[in-house]
XYZ file of C-alpha atoms in Angstrom:
167
model
C -0.033 -0.299 0.070
C 1.469 3.393 -1.313
C -1.498 5.946 0.381
C -1.829 7.175 3.755
C -5.160 5.219 3.898
C -6.220 1.338 2.981
C -9.161 -0.605 3.785
C -9.341 -4.167 4.630
C -12.995 -6.010 2.780
C -13.391 -8.415 6.195
C -11.787 -9.133 9.555
C -13.348 -12.070 11.297
C -13.618 -11.923 15.045
C -10.602 -12.363 17.221
C -7.340 -10.956 18.310
C -5.386 -9.275 15.326
C -1.814 -7.540 14.634
C -1.552 -4.774 12.230
C 2.152 -3.638 11.041
C 2.874 -0.400 9.103
C 6.261 -0.424 7.426
C 7.612 2.401 5.916
C 11.384 3.223 4.420
C 12.941 6.411 5.635
C 15.288 8.346 3.995
C 17.965 6.318 5.078
C 16.446 3.596 2.700
C 15.821 1.593 6.205
C 12.493 -0.442 6.990
C 10.900 1.170 10.322
C 7.426 -0.359 11.698
C 5.302 -0.368 14.567
C 2.626 -3.238 15.645
C -0.391 -2.734 16.897
C -2.755 -5.337 18.517
C -6.557 -4.936 18.191
C -9.352 -7.159 19.090
C -12.845 -7.367 17.014
C -15.745 -8.684 18.600
C -18.966 -8.505 17.034
C -20.571 -11.671 18.503
C -22.969 -11.507 21.255
C -22.106 -14.420 24.269
C -24.801 -17.659 24.170
C -26.536 -19.270 26.968
C -27.223 -22.824 28.167
C -29.577 -24.049 30.999
C -28.057 -25.944 33.726
C -30.776 -28.855 33.535
C -32.313 -28.024 37.235
C -35.751 -29.028 38.289
C -37.704 -28.204 41.459
C -37.990 -30.132 44.402
C -41.200 -30.979 45.832
C -42.337 -28.746 49.118
C -39.267 -26.181 48.392
C -40.069 -22.712 48.577
C -37.860 -21.407 46.004
C -35.921 -22.913 42.974
C -32.037 -22.081 42.125
C -31.136 -22.676 38.688
C -27.926 -22.048 36.640
C -26.993 -20.430 33.213
C -23.656 -21.486 31.581
C -22.571 -18.401 29.737
C -19.564 -18.547 26.987
C -18.173 -16.218 25.059
C -15.309 -17.135 22.531
C -13.575 -13.494 22.081
C -13.702 -11.116 24.953
C -15.440 -12.892 27.611
C -18.530 -12.079 29.544
C -18.776 -8.748 31.820
C -19.452 -9.833 35.146
C -20.759 -6.361 36.005
C -23.956 -7.038 33.467
C -25.042 -10.041 35.465
C -28.106 -8.973 37.674
C -31.612 -9.498 38.819
C -32.827 -8.424 35.439
C -31.601 -11.027 33.486
C -33.849 -13.910 33.208
C -37.900 -13.920 33.285
C -39.228 -17.642 34.070
C -42.927 -18.433 32.958
C -45.240 -21.289 33.465
C -48.735 -23.007 33.756
C -51.643 -21.073 35.383
C -49.970 -17.634 34.307
C -46.768 -17.929 36.101
C -44.043 -15.121 35.606
C -41.357 -14.762 37.672
C -38.198 -12.299 37.200
C -35.442 -14.402 38.631
C -33.105 -13.257 41.501
C -29.365 -12.942 40.380
C -27.785 -15.052 43.548
C -24.113 -15.741 42.044
C -21.584 -15.748 39.056
C -18.131 -18.752 38.922
C -15.996 -17.827 38.880
C -16.037 -14.071 39.601
C -15.107 -11.392 37.573
C -15.156 -10.886 33.723
C -14.312 -13.840 31.422
C -15.586 -17.225 30.029
C -17.184 -19.315 30.459
C -19.480 -18.291 33.457
C -21.957 -20.145 35.464
C -24.654 -17.936 36.891
C -27.134 -19.171 39.580
C -30.604 -17.608 39.627
C -33.371 -18.177 42.344
C -37.231 -17.895 41.619
C -40.114 -18.452 44.068
C -42.075 -21.468 43.850
C -45.623 -20.763 42.834
C -47.943 -20.398 45.400
C -45.299 -20.671 48.138
C -43.924 -24.282 47.685
C -43.558 -26.478 44.869
C -46.376 -28.721 45.096
C -48.942 -31.052 42.613
C -50.544 -28.288 41.438
C -47.589 -26.770 39.969
C -46.446 -29.456 37.368
C -46.139 -28.435 33.825
C -43.449 -26.800 31.799
C -41.765 -23.657 32.202
C -39.676 -21.617 29.834
C -36.537 -20.000 30.813
C -36.097 -16.720 28.832
C -33.074 -14.190 28.433
C -34.331 -10.324 28.870
C -33.159 -8.015 26.186
C -30.097 -5.891 26.620
C -28.952 -7.806 29.976
C -26.183 -9.994 29.522
C -23.126 -8.691 27.712
C -19.731 -9.213 26.788
C -16.964 -6.953 27.505
C -17.237 -5.726 24.052
C -20.857 -4.668 24.930
C -22.318 -7.153 22.898
C -25.990 -8.331 24.552
C -27.215 -11.482 24.215
C -30.464 -11.358 22.470
C -33.794 -11.970 24.374
C -35.473 -15.437 23.997
C -35.902 -18.453 25.405
C -32.742 -20.441 26.897
C -34.463 -23.669 27.817
C -37.263 -25.185 29.530
C -37.715 -27.072 32.684
C -40.883 -29.483 33.695
C -42.339 -29.802 37.442
C -43.176 -33.178 37.802
C -44.051 -33.206 41.693
C -45.543 -36.482 42.776
C -48.765 -36.833 44.423
C -48.769 -37.434 48.106
C -51.233 -39.123 50.394
C -51.334 -39.827 53.839
C -53.499 -41.708 56.095
C -54.259 -41.941 59.584
C -54.272 -39.563 62.466
C -51.473 -37.100 63.029
């Protein structure tokens, strides 16, 4: 390239090095190297597969977030990340509990908690529940937000319990 500007067609996500060499008046070549990272891909997420326990008042579940380029921004994990919906018009914003390991990076396992419908998980709560990412909540270090939408589902299958006799 012999001009003051240059355009590259396509550069993929990841770490790159850029070097400019020039010939000075002594006809020697000098150059400086710069490193940079391009990250235009949002993080991904996967549900950890937990299910509710009969009689429990809450359910903790995990979401495994990954980001191949810049890592997750741990400062974006909070109680606005996830909504859980289910039978009987159940809707709950999941409370943020913890992220492991702490700090920015990838992968990160984030634990969230929801309250049981009606106060405890029982037979009337059986059915399929959907775990959804809320828009513009979990981001990578470059600022790419994970898209809103379904991350996974779980089934509450609390068995019928019958007790006979005097107490």
